[in-house]
XYZ file of C-alpha atoms in Angstrom:
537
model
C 126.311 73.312 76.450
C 128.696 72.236 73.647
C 125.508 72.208 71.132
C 124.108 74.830 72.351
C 127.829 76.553 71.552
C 127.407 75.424 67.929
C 124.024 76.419 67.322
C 125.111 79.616 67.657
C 127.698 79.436 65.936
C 125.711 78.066 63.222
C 123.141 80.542 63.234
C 126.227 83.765 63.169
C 127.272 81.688 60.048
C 124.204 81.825 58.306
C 123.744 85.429 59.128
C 126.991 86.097 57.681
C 126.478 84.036 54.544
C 123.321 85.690 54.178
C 124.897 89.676 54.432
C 127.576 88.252 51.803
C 124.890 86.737 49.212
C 126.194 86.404 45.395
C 122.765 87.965 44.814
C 123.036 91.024 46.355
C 126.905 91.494 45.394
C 125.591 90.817 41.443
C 122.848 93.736 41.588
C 124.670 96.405 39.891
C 124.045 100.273 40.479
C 122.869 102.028 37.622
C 124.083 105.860 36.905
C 121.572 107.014 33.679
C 123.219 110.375 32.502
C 121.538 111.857 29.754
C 122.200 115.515 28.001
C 119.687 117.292 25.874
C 120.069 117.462 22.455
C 123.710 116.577 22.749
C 125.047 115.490 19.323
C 127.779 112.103 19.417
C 129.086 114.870 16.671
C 130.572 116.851 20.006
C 131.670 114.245 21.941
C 135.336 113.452 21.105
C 135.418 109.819 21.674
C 133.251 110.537 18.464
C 134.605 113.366 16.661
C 137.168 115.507 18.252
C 136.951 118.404 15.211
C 134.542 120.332 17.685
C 135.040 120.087 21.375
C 137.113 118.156 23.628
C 135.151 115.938 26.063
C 137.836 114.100 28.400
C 135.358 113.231 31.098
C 132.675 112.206 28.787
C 135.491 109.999 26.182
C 136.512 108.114 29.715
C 133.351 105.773 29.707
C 133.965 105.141 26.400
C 137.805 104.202 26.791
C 136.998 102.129 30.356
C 133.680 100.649 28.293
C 132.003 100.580 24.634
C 131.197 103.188 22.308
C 128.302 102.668 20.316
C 128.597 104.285 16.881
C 125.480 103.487 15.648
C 122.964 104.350 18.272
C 119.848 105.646 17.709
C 115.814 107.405 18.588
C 112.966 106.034 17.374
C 111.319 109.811 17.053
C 113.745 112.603 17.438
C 112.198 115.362 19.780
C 112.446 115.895 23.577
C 109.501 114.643 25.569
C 108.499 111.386 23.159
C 112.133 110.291 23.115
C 111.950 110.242 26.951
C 108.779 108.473 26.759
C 110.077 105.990 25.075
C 113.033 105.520 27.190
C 110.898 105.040 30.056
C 108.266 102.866 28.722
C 110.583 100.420 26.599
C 107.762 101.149 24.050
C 107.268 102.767 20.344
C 105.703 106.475 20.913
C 102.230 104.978 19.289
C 101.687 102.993 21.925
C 102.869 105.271 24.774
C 100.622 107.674 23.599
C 103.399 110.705 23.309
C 104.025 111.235 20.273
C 104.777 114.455 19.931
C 105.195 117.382 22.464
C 101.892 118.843 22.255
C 99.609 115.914 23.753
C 100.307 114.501 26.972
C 102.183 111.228 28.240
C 99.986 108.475 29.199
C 100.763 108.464 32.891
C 98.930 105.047 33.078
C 102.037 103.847 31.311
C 104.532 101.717 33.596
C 107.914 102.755 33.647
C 111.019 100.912 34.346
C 111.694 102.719 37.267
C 108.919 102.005 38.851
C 109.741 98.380 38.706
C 113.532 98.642 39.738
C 111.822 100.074 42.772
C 109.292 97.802 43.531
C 112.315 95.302 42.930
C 114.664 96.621 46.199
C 115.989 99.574 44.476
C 116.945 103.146 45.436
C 116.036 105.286 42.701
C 116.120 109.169 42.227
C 116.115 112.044 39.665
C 117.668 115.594 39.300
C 117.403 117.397 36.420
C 115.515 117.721 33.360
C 112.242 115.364 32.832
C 110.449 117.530 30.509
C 107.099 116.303 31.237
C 104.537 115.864 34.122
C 105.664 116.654 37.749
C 105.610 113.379 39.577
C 108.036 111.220 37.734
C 106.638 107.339 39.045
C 109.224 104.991 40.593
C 111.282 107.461 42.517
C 112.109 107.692 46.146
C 113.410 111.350 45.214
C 113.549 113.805 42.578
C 113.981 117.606 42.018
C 113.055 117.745 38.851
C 112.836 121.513 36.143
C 109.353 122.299 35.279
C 109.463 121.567 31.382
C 112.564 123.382 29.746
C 113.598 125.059 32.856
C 116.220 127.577 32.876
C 120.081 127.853 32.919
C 120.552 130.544 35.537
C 118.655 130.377 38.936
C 116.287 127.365 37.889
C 113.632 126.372 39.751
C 112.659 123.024 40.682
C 109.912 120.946 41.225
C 110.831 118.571 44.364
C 108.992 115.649 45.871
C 109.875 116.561 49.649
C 109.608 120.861 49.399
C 107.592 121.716 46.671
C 108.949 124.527 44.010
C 112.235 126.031 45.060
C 114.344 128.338 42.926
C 118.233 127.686 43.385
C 121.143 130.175 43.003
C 123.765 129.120 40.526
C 124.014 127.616 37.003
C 121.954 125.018 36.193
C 124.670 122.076 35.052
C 126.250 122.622 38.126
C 123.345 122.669 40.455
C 121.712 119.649 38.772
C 125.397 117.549 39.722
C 125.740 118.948 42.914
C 122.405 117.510 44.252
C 123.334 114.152 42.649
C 126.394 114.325 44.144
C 124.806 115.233 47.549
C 122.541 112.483 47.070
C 125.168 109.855 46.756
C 127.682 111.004 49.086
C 124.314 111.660 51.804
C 120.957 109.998 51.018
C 121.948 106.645 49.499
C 121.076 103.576 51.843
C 123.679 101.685 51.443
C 121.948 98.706 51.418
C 120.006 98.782 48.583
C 121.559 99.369 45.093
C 120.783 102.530 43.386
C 119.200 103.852 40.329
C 120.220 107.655 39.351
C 118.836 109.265 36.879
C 121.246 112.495 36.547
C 119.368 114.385 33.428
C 121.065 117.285 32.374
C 119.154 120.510 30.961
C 122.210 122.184 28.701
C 122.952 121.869 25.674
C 119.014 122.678 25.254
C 117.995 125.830 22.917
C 118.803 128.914 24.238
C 122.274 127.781 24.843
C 123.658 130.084 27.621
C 126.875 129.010 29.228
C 128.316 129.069 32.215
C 130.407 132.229 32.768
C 133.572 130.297 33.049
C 133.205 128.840 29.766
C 131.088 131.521 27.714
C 134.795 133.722 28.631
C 136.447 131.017 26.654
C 134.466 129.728 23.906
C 133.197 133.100 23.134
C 136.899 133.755 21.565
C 137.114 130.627 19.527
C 136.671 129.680 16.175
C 134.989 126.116 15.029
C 135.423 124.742 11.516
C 132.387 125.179 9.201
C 130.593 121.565 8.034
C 130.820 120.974 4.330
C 127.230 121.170 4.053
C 126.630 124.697 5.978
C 125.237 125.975 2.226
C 123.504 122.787 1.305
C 120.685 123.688 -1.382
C 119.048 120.234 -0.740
C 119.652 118.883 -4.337
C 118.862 115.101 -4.844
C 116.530 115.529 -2.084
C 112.601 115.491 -1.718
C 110.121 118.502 -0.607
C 110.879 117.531 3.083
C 114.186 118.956 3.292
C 113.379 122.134 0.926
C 110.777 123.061 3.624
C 112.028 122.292 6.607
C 112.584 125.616 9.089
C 115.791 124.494 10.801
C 118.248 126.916 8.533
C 120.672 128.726 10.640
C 120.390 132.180 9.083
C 116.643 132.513 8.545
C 115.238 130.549 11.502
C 117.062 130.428 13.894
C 116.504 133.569 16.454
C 118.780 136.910 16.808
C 118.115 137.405 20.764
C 117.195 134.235 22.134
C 119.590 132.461 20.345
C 122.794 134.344 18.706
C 122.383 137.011 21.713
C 121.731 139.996 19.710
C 120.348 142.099 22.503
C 116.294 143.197 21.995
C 117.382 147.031 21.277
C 120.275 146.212 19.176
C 117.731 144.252 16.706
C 115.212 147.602 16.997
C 118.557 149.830 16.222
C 119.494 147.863 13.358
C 115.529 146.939 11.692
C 116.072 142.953 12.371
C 112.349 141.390 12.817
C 111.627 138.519 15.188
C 112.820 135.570 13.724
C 109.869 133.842 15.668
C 107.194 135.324 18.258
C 109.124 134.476 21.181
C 112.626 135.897 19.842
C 112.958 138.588 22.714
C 110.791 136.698 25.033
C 113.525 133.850 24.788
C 116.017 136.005 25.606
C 114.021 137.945 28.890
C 112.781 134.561 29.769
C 116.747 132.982 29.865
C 119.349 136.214 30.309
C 116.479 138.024 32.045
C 116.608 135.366 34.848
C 120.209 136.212 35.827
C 121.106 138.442 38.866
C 122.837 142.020 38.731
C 126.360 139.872 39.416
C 125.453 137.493 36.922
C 124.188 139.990 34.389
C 127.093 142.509 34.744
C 129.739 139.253 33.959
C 127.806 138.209 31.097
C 127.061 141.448 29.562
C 130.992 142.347 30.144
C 131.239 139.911 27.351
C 128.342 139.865 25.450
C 128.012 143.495 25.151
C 131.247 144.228 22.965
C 130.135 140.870 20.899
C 126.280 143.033 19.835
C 129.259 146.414 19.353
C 131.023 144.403 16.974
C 127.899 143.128 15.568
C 126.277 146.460 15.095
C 129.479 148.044 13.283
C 129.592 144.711 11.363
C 125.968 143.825 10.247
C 125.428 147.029 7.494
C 127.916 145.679 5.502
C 127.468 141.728 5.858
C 126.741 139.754 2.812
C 123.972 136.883 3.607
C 126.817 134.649 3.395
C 128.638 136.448 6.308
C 125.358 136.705 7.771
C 125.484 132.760 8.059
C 128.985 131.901 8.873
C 128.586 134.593 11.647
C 125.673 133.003 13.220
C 127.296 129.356 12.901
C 130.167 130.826 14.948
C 127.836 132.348 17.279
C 125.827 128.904 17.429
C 128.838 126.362 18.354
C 130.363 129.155 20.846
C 127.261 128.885 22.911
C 126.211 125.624 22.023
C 129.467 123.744 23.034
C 130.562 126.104 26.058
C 127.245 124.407 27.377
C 128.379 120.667 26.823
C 131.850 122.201 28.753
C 130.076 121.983 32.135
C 128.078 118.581 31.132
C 131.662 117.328 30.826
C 132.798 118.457 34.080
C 129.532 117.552 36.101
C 130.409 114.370 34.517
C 133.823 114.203 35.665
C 132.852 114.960 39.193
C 130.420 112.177 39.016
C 132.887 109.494 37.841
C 135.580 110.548 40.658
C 132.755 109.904 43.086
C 132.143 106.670 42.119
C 135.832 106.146 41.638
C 136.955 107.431 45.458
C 133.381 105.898 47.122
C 134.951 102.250 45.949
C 131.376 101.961 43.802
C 132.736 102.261 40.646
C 133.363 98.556 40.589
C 129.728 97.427 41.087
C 128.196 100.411 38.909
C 126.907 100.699 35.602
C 127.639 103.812 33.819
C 125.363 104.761 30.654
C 125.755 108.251 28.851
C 123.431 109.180 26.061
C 120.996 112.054 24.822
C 117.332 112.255 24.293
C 118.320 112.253 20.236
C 120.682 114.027 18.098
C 121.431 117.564 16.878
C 121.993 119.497 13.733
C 125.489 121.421 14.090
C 125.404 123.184 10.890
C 125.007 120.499 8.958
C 122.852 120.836 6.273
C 122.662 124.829 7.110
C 120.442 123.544 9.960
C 120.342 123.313 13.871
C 117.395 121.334 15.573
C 117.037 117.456 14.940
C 113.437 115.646 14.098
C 114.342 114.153 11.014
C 116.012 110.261 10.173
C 118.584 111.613 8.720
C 121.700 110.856 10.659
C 122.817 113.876 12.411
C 118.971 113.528 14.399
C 118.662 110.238 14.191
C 121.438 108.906 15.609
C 122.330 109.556 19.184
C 125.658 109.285 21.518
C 125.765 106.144 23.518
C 128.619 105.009 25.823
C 128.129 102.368 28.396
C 130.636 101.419 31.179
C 129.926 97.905 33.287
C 133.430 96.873 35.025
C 133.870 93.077 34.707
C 131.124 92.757 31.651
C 132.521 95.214 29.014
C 135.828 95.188 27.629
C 137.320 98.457 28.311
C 138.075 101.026 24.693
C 134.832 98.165 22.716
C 132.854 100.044 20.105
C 130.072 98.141 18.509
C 128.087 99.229 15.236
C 124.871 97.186 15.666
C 121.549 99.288 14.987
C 120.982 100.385 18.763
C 117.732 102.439 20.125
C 116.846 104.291 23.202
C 114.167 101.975 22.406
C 116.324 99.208 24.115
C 117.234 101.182 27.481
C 114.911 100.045 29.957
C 114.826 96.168 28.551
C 118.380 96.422 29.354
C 118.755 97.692 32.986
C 115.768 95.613 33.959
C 117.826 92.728 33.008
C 120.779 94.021 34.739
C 118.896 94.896 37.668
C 117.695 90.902 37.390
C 114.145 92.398 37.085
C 111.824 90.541 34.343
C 110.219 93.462 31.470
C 106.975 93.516 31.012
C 105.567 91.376 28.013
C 104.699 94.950 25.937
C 108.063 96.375 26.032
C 109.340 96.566 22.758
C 112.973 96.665 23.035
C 116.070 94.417 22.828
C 118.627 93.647 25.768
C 121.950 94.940 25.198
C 123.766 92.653 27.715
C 125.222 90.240 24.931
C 126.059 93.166 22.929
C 128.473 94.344 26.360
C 129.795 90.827 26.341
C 130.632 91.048 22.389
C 127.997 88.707 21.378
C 126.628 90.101 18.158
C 124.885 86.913 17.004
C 121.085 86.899 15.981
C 120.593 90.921 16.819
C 118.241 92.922 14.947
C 119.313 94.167 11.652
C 116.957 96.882 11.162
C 115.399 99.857 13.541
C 112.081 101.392 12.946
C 111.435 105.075 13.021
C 108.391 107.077 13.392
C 108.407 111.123 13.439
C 104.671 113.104 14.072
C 104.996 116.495 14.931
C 103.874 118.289 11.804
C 102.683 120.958 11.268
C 104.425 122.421 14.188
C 107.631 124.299 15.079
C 110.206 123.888 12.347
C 107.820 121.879 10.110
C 109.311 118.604 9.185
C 107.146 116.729 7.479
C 105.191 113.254 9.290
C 107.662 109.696 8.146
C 108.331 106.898 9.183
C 111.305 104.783 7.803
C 114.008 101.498 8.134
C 117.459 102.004 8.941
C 119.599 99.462 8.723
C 123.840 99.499 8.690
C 123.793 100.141 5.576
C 120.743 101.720 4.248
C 117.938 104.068 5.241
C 114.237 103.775 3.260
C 111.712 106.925 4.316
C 108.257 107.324 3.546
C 106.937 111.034 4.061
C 103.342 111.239 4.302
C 100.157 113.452 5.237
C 100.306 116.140 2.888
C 103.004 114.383 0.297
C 103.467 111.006 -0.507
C 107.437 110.677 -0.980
C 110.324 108.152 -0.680
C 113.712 108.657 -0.365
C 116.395 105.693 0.107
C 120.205 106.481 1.364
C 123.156 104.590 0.932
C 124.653 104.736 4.250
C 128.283 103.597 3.077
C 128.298 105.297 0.158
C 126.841 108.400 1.180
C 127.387 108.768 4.924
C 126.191 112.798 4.271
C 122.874 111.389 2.934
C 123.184 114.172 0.093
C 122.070 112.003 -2.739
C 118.271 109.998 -2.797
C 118.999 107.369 -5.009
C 115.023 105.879 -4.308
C 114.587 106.486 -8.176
C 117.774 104.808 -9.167
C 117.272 101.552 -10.700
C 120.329 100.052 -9.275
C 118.428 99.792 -6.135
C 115.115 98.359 -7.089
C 116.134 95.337 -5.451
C 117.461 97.246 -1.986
C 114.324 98.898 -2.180
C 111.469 96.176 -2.796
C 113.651 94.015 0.097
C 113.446 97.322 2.633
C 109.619 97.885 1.710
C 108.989 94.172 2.916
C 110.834 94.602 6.092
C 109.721 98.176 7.061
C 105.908 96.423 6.451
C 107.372 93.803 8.657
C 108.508 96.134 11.420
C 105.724 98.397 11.578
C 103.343 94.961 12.261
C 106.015 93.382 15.063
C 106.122 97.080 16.860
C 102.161 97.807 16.321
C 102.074 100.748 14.169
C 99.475 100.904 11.038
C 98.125 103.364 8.464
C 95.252 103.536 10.812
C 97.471 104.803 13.806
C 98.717 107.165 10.971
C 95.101 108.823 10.595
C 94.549 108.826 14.130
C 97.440 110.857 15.257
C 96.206 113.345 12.065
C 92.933 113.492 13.261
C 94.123 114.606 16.590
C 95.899 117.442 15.240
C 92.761 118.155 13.367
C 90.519 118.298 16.767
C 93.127 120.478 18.289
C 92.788 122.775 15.171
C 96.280 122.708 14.776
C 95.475 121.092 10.932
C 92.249 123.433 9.723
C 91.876 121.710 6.445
């Protein structure tokens, strides 16, 4: 009887030692939040001149703040490609945002599930319909919308939800956590936020505020591109003569016919039906309470303007819009964070906020990203772990999205796949610097196409950035990062820096044979463009 007595007890024990394991107490849950096109320049753990971001700066000040993150291709779908696949966009196949992802790629969700995680996604994917390695998703169909989106969900099909999207995109992760998690299993969240995507629409809450403000004007807002090469002269990112007058600054449709302003682009007016037109008769009569005496003052204003006022008007217009729609990030954000903080899973939770690249504020006279330069190239990244970071840590090493899913493999304790391509960051969260990479490749393909920026590829390093523009020129430019943190000057022709430049040349030959990329890739993505017609020569 006695044994039998401590059998059982033996067995309740075990049981118990098993339900306590250090293994399943070291698995970390993962929160991925990532904006769209949200420049580290509005972020105020970055730069506070713009925007204050309290919610946002608080996984900076209770983790690290990278300062020199950055994409290796700076546009939309092929940076998320990328962040999936742990892999260069020549070798995931998306390269641009014309040809499709190679859904034969794996993805590291895929294998945090197979590995005894929870995963989901709400939000913006940009691409396909059935993101792999999710247990649930409601995902927009490509850009979606910022008033009454619809969504593409793996358990009811299309639905279109009331509301504004920032808001409706935290409220089902919030749902999610508070009433699908198993708790059980740790979780993987991808929480993917649509704003502060072109066309910019705010909520109403904040478009009544930041409609009345003024921002300061960049330096560089009437850059001529002196010292530069061709690729900057012809770029179409300039504020004034690309940018649209409905979709983007809200001129209303008639007010352009009333005043003789062409389309700026084909799909000027359809931007704006597509995005204002979506809105209901409540939604419409609050936003044109506001917007309509902003197109009176405009049309009393614009007879008289000088080009010059033409521009500093439209920057004003720009950041008004632009940040009122990273004012409800930072708030979904803050919601978030409380959860985690009141649920007791803050503790065991990982905490990464980034974007899918950078963004042109001005700088430059330009909005839009796609180039190396830095306000593009370099993205915000802010990673919270408790017990693994230092709380208020902010490390420069050369950081990619390329390193993302490398990273919460190894946090998850899941091995990456031998043909991922990135670097784990977990010694850079402990403060161990020691033997990581010096140098970053990038690789940019979508030309010709919208805002024509010119094919390159290039080396960054801390302090210097090489680029090679090809296809239909055959130019270099080098930076000196420290020197000339604007990157107004190309110094590739000085010969101060024949020895910077030789050294760079070897390395960037260097990187493009570790990560796979060739001349011969180069032609091939070319020739595609040439089969889809979109290059006739």
């Amino acid at each position: 009887m006695k044994q039998t007595k401590y059998t059982f007890l033996f067995i309740a024990l075990l049981l118990l030692g098993q339900s306590c394991s250090p293994e399943k107490k070291q698995r970390p849950n993962i929160l991925f939040i990532m904006a769209d096109d949200h420049a580290y320049q509005a972020i105020s753990a970055y730069d506070s001149t713009l925007i204050q971001t309290p919610n946002i700066d608080r996984i900076a000040d209770e983790g690290m703040l990278f300062t020199n993150a950055c994409v290796t291709n700076s546009i939309c779908a092929p940076s998320r490609a990328v962040i999936l696949t742990g892999k260069h966009s020549h070798l995931n196949g998306k390269v641009d945002n014309v040809f499709p992802f190679d859904t034969t790629q794996m993805t590291f969700p895929q294998l945090l599930q197979e590995n005894g995680y929870q995963t989901a996604m709400f939000g913006k994917l940009h691409f396909g319909n059935n993101p792999k390695g999710f247990d649930e998703f409601q995902i927009l169909p490509g850009q979606g919308r910022y008033y009454n989106p619809e969504f593409i969900t793996k358990k009811e099909g299309k639905k279109t939800i009331k509301g504004y999207v920032t808001d409706i995109i935290t409220d089902l992760t919030l749902n999610w956590m508070q009433n699908e998690r198993d708790e059980d299993k740790p979780f993987f969240m991808a929480y993917l936020h649509k704003a502060p995507h072109r066309e910019w629409l705010p909520a109403e809450r904040h478009y009544k505020d930041f409609t009345k403000r003024t921002f300061k004007e960049p330096e560089t807002l009437f850059d001529d591109y002196s010292g530069r090469g061709s690729a900057a002269h012809q770029a179409e990112m300039n504020l004034l003569t690309h940018m649209n007058w409905a979709g983007d600054s809200k001129i209303y449709p008639d007010v352009m016919d009333q005043l003789g302003i062409p389309e700026t682009a084909g799909w000027d007016k359809g931007a704006f039906d597509r995005e204002v037109g979506a809105m209901n008769a409540e939604q419409r009569a609050a936003w044109d309470k506001v917007y309509g005496p902003i197109n009176e003052d405009f049309i009393k204003a614009y007879p008289s303007m000088s080009q010059e006022d033409k521009m500093k008007w439209r920057y004003q217009r720009y950041m008004q819009d632009y940040l009122g729609s990273i004012a409800s990030v930072d708030e979904g954000v803050g919601k978030v964070l409380d959860y985690l903080e009141e649920s007791g899973l803050a503790e065991n939770t990982i905490v990464i906020y980034t974007s899918d690249q950078g963004f042109y504020l001005g700088e430059h006279g330009w909005f839009d990203k796609r180039f190396i330069y830095n306000e593009s190239f370099k993205t915000p990244l802010l990673v919270k772990w408790p017990g693994t970071i230092k709380a208020g840590s902010v490390n420069t090493q050369m950081v990619q999205n390329l390193d993302f899913a490398q990273t919460i493999l190894a946090a998850a304790g899941v091995t990456a796949p031998a043909d991922m391509q990135g670097e784990n960051l977990i010694p850079l969260f402990k403060g161990e610097t020691e033997n990581f990479r010096e140098a970053v490749y990038y690789h940019y393909y979508e030309y010709p196409g919208i805002h024509m920026v010119k094919r390159h590829y290039g080396i960054v390093t801390e302090d210097y950035k090489l680029a090679h523009f090809y296809y239909d020129v055959d130019e270099w430019e080098l930076y000196d990062r420290k020197k000339d943190p604007k990157e107004l000057k190309n110094v590739y022709n000085d010969p101060a820096y024949a020895d910077v430049i030789s050294k760079l040349k070897n390395n960037l030959t260097d990187l493009r044979i570790q990560y796979k990329d060739s001349q011969e890739l180069d032609e091939a993505y070319i020739e595609k463009y040439r089969e889809k017609g979109i290059i006739t020569e």
